[in-house]
XYZ file of C-alpha atoms in Angstrom:
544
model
C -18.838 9.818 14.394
C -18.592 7.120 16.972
C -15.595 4.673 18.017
C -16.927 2.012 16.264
C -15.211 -0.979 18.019
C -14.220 -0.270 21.485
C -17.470 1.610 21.977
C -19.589 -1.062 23.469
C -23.003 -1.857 21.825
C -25.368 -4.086 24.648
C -23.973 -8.115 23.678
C -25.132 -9.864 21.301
C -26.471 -12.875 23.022
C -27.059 -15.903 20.552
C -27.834 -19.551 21.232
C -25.140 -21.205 21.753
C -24.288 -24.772 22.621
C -23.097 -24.554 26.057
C -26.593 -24.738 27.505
C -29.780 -25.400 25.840
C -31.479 -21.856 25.739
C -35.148 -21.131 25.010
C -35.031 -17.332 23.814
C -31.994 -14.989 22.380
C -31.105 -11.477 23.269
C -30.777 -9.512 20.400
C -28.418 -6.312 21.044
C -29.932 -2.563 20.679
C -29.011 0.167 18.336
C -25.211 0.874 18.316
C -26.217 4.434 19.481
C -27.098 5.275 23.241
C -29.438 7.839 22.154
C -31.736 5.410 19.875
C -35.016 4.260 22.160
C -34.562 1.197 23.293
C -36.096 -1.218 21.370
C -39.150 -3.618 22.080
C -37.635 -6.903 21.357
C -34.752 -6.458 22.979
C -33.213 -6.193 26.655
C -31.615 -3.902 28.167
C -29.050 -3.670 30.780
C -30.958 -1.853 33.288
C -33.575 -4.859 33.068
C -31.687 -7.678 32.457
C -29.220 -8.017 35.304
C -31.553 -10.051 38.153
C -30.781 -13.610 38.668
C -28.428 -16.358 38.065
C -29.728 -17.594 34.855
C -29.172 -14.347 33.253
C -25.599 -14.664 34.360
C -25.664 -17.491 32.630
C -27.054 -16.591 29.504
C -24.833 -13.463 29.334
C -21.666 -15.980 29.697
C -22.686 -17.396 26.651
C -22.484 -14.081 25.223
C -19.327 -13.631 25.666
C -18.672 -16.902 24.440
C -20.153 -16.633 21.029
C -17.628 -16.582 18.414
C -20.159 -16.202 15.703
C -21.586 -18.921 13.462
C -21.815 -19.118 9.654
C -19.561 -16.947 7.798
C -18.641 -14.796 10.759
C -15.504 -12.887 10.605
C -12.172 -12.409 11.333
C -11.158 -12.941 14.921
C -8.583 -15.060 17.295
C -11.524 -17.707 17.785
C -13.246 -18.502 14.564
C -12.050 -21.671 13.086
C -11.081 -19.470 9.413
C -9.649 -16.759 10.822
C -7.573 -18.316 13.106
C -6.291 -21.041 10.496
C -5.525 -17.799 8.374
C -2.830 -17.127 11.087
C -0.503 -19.668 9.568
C -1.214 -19.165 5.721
C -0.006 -15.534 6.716
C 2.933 -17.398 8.240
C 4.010 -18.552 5.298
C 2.581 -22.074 5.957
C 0.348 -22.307 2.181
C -1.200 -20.362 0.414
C -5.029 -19.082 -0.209
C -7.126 -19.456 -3.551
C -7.788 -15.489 -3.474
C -4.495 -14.728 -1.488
C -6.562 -12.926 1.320
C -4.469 -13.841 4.290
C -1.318 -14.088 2.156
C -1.387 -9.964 1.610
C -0.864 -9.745 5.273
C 3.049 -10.865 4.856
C 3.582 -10.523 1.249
C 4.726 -6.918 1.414
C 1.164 -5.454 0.722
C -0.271 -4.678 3.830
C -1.678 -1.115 4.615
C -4.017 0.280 6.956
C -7.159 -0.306 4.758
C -6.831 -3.644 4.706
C -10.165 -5.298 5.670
C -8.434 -8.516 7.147
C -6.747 -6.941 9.869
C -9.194 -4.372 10.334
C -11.363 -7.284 10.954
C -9.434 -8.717 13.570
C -8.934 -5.822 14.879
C -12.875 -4.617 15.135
C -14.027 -8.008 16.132
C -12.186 -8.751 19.180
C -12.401 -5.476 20.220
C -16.446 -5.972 20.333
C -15.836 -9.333 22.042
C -14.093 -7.110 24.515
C -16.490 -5.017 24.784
C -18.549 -7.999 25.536
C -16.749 -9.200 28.375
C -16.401 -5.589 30.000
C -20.132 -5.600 29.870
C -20.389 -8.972 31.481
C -18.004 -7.501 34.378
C -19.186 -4.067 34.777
C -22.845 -5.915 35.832
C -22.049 -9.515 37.444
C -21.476 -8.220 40.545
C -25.405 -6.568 40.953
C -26.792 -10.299 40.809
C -26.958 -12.305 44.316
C -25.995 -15.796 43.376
C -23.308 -17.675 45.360
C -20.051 -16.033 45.546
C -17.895 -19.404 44.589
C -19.726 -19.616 41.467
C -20.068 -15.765 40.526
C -16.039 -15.965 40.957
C -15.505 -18.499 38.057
C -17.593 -16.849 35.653
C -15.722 -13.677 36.649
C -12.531 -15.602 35.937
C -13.801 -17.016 33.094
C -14.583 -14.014 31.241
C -11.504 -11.838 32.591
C -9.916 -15.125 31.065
C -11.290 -14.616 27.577
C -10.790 -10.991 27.290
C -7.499 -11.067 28.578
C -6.833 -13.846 25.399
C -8.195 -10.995 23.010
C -6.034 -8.584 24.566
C -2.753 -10.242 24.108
C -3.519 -11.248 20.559
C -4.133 -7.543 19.659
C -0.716 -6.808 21.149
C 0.747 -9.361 19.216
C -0.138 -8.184 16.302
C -0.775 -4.687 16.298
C 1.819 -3.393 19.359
C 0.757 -0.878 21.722
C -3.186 -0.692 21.726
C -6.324 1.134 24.001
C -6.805 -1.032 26.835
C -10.503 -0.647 28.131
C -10.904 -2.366 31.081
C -14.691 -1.412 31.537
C -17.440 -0.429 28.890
C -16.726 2.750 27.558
C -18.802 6.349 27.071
C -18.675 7.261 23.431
C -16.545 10.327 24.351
C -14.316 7.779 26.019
C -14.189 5.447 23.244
C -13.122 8.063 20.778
C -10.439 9.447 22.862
C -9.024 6.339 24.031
C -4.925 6.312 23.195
C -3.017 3.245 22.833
C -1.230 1.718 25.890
C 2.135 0.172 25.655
C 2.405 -3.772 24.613
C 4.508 -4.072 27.596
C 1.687 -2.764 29.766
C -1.303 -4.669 28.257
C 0.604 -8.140 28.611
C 1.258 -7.077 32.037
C -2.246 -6.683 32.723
C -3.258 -9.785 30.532
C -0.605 -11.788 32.938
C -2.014 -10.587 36.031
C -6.081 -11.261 34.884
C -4.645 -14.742 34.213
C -3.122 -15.345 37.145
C -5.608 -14.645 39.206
C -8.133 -16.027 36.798
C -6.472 -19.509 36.979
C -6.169 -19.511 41.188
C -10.281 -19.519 41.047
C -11.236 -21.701 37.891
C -11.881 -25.180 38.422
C -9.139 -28.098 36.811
C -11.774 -29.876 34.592
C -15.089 -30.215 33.973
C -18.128 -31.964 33.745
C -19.524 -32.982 30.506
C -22.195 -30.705 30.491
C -20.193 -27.391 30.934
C -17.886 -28.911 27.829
C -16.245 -25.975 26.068
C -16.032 -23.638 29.322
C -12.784 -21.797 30.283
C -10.953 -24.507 33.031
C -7.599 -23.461 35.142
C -5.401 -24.878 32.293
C -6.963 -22.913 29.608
C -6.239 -19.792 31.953
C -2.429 -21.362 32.296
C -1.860 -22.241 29.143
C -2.900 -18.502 27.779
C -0.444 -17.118 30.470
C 2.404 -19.440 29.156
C 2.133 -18.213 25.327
C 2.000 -14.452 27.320
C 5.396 -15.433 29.147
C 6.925 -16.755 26.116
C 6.332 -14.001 24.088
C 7.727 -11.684 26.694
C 11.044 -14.146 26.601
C 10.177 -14.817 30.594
C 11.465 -18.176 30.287
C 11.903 -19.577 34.204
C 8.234 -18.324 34.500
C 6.799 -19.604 31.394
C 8.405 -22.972 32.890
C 6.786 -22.645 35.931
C 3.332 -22.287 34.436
C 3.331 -25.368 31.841
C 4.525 -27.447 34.635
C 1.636 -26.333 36.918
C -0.769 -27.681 33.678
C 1.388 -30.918 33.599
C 1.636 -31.559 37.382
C -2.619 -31.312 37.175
C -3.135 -34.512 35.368
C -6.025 -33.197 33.434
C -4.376 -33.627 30.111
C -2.530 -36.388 28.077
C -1.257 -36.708 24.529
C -3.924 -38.576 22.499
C -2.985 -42.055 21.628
C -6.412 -42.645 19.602
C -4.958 -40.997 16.566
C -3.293 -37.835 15.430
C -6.284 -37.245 12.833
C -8.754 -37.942 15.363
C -7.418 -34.405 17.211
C -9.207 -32.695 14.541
C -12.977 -34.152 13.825
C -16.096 -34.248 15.239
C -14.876 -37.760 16.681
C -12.044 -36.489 18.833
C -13.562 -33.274 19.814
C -13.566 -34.495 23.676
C -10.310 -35.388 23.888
C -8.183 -35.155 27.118
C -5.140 -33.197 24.944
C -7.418 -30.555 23.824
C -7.414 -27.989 26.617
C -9.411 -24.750 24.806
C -11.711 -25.378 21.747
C -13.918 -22.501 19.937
C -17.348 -24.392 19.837
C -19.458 -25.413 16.988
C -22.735 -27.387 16.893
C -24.373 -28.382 13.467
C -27.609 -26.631 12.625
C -27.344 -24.783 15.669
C -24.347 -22.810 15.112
C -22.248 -24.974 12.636
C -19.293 -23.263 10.632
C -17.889 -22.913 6.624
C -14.705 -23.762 7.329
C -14.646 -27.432 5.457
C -16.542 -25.804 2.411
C -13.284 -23.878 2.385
C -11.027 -26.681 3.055
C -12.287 -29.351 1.137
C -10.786 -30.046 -1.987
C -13.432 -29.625 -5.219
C -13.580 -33.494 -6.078
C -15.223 -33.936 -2.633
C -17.259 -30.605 -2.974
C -15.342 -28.078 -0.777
C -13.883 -25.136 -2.654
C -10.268 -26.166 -2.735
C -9.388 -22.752 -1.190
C -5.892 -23.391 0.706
C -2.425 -24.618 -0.470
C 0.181 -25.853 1.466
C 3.677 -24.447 0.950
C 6.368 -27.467 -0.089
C 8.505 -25.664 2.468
C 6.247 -27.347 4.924
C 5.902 -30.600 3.650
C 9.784 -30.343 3.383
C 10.081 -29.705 7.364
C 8.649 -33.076 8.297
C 11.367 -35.872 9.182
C 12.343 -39.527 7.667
C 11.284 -42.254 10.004
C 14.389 -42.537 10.918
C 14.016 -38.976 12.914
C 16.844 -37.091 10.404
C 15.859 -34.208 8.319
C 15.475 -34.705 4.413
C 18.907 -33.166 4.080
C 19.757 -35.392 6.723
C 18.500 -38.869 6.513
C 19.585 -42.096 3.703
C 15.893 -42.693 3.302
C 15.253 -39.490 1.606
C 14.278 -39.893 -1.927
C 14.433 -36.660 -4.219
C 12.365 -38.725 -6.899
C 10.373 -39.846 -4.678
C 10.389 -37.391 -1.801
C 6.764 -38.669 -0.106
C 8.069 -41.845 0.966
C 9.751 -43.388 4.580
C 8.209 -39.367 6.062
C 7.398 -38.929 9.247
C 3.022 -40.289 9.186
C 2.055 -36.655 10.142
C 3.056 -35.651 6.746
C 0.277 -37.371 5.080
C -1.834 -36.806 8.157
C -2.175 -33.044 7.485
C -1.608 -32.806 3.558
C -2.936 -34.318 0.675
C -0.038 -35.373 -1.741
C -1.309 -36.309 -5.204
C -1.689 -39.598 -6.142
C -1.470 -40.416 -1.931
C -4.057 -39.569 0.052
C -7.611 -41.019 -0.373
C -10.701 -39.837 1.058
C -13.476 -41.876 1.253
C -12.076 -44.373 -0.848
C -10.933 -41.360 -3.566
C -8.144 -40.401 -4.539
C -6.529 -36.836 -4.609
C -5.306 -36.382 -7.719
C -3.472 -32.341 -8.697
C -1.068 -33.924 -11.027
C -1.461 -30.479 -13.925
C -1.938 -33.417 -17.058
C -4.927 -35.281 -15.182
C -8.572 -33.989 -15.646
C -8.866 -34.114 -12.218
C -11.217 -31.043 -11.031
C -8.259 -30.014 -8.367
C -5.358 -30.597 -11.228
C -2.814 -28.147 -9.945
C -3.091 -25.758 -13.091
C -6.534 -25.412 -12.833
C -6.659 -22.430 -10.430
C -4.113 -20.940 -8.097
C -2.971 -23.724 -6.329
C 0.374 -25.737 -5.310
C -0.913 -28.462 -6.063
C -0.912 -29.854 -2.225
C -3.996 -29.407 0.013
C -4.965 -29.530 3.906
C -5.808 -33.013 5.103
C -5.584 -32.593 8.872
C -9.374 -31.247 9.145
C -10.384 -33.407 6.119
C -13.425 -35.443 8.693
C -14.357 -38.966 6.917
C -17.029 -39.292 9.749
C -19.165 -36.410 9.035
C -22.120 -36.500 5.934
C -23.812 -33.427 6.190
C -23.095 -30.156 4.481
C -19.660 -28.602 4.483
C -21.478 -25.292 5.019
C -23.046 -26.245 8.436
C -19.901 -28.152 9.912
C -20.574 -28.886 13.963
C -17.043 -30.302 14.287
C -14.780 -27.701 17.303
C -11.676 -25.928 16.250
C -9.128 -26.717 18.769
C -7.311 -23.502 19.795
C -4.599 -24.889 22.335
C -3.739 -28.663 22.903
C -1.369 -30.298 25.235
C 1.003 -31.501 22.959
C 1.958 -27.102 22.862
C 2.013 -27.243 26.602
C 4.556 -30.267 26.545
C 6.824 -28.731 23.428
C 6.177 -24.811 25.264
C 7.722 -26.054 28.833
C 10.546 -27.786 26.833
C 11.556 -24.686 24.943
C 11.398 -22.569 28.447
C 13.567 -25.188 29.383
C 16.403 -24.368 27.089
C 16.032 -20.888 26.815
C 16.358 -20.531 30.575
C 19.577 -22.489 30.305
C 18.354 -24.825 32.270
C 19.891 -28.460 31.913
C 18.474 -30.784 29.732
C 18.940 -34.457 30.470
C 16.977 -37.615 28.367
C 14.098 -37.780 31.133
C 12.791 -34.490 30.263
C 13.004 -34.981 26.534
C 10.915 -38.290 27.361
C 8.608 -36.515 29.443
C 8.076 -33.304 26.551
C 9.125 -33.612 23.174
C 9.602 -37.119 23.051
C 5.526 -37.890 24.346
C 4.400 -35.620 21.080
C 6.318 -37.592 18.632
C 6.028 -41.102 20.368
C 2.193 -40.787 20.511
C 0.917 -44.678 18.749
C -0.234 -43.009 15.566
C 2.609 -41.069 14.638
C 5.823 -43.213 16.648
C 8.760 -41.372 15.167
C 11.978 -41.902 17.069
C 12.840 -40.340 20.421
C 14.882 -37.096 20.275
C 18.177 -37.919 22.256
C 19.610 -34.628 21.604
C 20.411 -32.361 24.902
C 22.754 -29.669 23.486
C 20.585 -26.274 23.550
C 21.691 -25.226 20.050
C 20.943 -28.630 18.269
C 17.706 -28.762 20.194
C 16.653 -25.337 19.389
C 16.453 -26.846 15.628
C 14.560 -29.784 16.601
C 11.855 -28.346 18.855
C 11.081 -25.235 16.390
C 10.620 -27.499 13.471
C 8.836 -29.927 16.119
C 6.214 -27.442 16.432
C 5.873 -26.331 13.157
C 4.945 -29.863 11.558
C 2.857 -30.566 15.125
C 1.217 -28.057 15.381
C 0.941 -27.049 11.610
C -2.569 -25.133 10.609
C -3.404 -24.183 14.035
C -2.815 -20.988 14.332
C 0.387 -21.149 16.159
C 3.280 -20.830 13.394
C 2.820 -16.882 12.995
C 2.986 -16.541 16.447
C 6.430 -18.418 16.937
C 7.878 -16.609 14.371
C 7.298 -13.443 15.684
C 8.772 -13.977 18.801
C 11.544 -15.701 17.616
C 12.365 -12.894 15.381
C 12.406 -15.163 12.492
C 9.321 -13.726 10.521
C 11.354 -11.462 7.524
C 13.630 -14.501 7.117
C 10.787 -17.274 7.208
C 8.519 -14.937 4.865
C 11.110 -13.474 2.372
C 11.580 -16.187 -0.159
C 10.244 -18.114 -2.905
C 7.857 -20.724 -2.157
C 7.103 -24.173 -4.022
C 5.027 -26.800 -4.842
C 4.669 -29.821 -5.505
C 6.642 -32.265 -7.072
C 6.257 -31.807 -11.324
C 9.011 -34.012 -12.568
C 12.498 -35.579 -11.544
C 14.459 -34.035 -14.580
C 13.896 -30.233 -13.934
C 16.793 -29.239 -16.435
C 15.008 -30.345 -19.448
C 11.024 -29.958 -18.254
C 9.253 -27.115 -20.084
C 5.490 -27.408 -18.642
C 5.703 -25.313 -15.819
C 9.112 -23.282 -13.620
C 10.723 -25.562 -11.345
C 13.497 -25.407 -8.876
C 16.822 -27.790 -9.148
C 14.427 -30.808 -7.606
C 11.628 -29.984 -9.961
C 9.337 -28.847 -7.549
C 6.927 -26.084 -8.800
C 8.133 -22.876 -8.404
C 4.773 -21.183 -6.613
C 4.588 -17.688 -4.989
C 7.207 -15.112 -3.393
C 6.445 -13.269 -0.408
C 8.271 -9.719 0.284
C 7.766 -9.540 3.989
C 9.020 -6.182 4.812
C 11.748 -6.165 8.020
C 10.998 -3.133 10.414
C 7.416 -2.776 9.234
C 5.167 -5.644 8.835
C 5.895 -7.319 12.250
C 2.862 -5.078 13.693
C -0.080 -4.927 11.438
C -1.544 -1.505 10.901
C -3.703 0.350 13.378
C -6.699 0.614 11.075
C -6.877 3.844 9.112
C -10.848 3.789 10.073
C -10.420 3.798 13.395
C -7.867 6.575 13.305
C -9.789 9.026 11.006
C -12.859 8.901 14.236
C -10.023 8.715 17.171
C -7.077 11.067 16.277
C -5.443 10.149 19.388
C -4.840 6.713 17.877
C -1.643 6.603 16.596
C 0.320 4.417 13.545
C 2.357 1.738 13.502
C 6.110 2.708 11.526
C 5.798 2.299 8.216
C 2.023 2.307 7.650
């Protein structure tokens, strides 16, 4: 049998939205043996000019349309990331059996992640192992070099993330290569993954024009390295690279709107630095249909944990333990306006001019007891300007924004004990929460312990639903704590001791779901059992 990942089939070139294309490329059998087919093109013809440079770019690019799969681009699969975080929930608890205590190596979620990026990889090795045969002008044959080395080395630091020490191919691989491959250390692959950056970054250009919108720029490249260096706990060097993104002046926080971040609206926004593209009809995405709650047609599919909604501030910038505004019977009000920005609350948000109603004794089609749910649901993708069908959404998902650059360079701040003085809050930390739409009250706080607090739950609420929580937690070492708990809902009633309808805890929020994250184990995900029954040099994570 063949490695069916890391093997490389030819790419898979689709239209895509970068440039407007005329014809697609549609890949050959996945066996080398198979004649080649009629429709399709091969590498021995294709590699002549500059526009088929182009056009295999795009390749690489494509993240898949539609329903496509599990990967760290797709809008779905990357939102996933923080359900599995312990973020919400999902209506058929596919992400949630990631951290719940479940996980084994036949799991098709992180198989899929796993088999996907590895094709995109395979992809990009393609791309790299042929660029160099076309004569086009060296300056420009350099950034699509970098630009691809750029993606791939992305792919390759999630998988290390997530699985640990995994096969590094660096160039398309035979079949008896691909099925022999062994797994290189984590250590190594981020070392390679920093030094593709690196390099990738020196030759990409700071911003571009309108018409290459979506293309890999020098902060993208930077801003991948800096997650790289964080996770790695390089802290003076993390530093080093967010500051090279700030000192740029490409990017600023958005003061059009918080909301705005996340639609079809705001999609060109100077904060966003890396987006996964989307265009409707062309190559729109499910994700609203999943989103959506079912009185505005989606499917309802996600709920927020109250454990998040619980994280955001008062106005007054104190915690809900915290703060004199706080209001157990009426916990919703004087919260920091990112709160309702990014989750429906019952009987609060409006869409549209309708109200979201979950309260269990409404007949409201997304009543909490209805299905599976906490009774909360997403707002912060929830787009009032588009009309068409959720199925065939054109709207980007944005994958890194500056307001993580800003909070990232703070944090390597701290760690590398660094001092901390009020200009450098004003100039991180304090830009995020003072944007106009959200205006909560400058963090004054310089000691490294108290600020430690205030910048991980700053990026949780910021940044919540973006992919980034699971990846904090990991490398803060906080992921069997975080995920080994009961989880509630929403708010059922303010005299739990004597309410019968459904459990509460002592506040009389819904008691909701329990996750049994397993310490020691389920901080890798498991080397999928597929891949090791064709590669038998492919070795298992503990406890799988």
């Amino acid at each position: 049998m063949k490695f069916k990942n890391i093997y490389s089939k030819l790419p898979s070139f689709k239209i895509g939205v970068l440039f407007v294309l005329y014809f697609s490329i549609i890949a050959c059998k996945s066996d080398y043996f198979d004649k080649q087919p009629l429709d399709s093109i091969s590498d021995a013809t294709f590699w002549k000019t500059e526009k088929d440079a182009n056009l295999a770019l795009i390749g690489c690019y494509n993240i898949g349309a539609g329903w496509s799969g599990e990967d760290f681009w797709n809008a779905r699969a990357v939102f996933y990331l923080d359900l599995m975080a312990g973020l919400g929930s999902e209506k058929e608890l596919i992400p949630d059996r990631v951290t719940d205590g479940s996980l084994n190596s036949s799991y098709w979620v992180t198989n899929s992640y796993w088999s996907n990026t590895y094709n995109k990889i395979a992809k990009c090795n393609n791309f790299l192992d042929h660029i160099d045969a076309i004569q086009m002008d060296q300056t420009k044959k350099n950034i699509l070099k970098s630009e691809i080395r750029t993606l791939r080395a992305y792919c390759l630091f999630n998988l290390a993330l997530y699985f640990g020490d995994v096969p590094l191919p660096k160039k398309l691989l035979t079949l008896d290569e691909a099925n022999s491959i062994t797994r290189t250390p984590k250590a190594e692959v981020w070392t390679f993954v920093e030094n593709e950056l690196k390099e990738s970054a020196a030759l990409l250009p700071t911003t571009r024009p309108s018409s290459e919108m979506g293309r890999i720029t020098a902060g993208a490249a930077l801003a991948i390295l800096g997650r790289v260096q964080m996770a790695e706990k390089k802290w003076s060097d993390a530093a080093a690279t967010y500051k090279k993104i700030i000192d740029s002046g490409a990017y600023s926080i958005e003061q059009g709107g918080f909301k705005k971040l996340f639609i079809q609206t705001g999609e060109n926004s100077n904060e966003i630095i890396l987006a996964s593209q989307y265009h409707e009809d062309t190559y729109g995405h499910v994700f609203l249909q999943y989103l959506y709650p079912e009185t505005y047609g989606g499917w309802h599919q996600f709920s927020p944990y109250n454990e998040l909604v619980q994280s955001y501030e008062c106005i007054d910038g104190k915690t809900v333990e915290e703060s004199p505004l706080y209001n157990s019977n009426n916990p919703y009000n004087n919260r920091d306006p990112r709160l309702d920005q990014t989750i429906m609350i019952s009987d609060r948000a409006v869409f549209k001019g309708v109200k979201y109603i979950s309260r269990p004794e409404s007949n409201s089609s997304d009543r909490m007891n209805r299905y599976n749910w906490s009774g909360y649901c997403v707002n912060k993708f929830m787009d009032s300007t588009f009309a068409g069908n959720l199925m065939n959404y054109g709207g980007n998902f944005t994958l890194i924004r500056y307001a993580e650059v800003l909070l990232s360079y703070l944090e390597a701040k701290v760690e590398a004990g660094d001092a901390i003085n009020q200009a450098l809050l004003d100039e991180t930390i304090n830009k995020v929460r003072g944007r106009a739409s959200v205006n909560m009250p400058p963090v004054k706080v310089t000691d490294a312990a108290s600020l430690r607090k205030i910048f991980r739950r700053e990026r949780k609420v910021e940044l919540a639903f973006e992919g980034i929580h699971y990846y904090d937690i990991l490398r803060w070492g906080t992921a069997a704590t975080e995920l080994n708990r009961q989880f509630t809902g929403m708010k059922l009633t303010n005299a739990p001791a004597t309410y019968k309808d459904f459990p509460v805890d002592n506040q009389g929020f819904l008691l909701y779901q329990k996750r049994a994250f397993v310490a020691g184990r389920n901080e890798l995900w498991p080397i999928p059992q597929s891949e090791r029954d064709i590669n038998k040099n492919l070795t298992q994570n503990p406890g799988y």
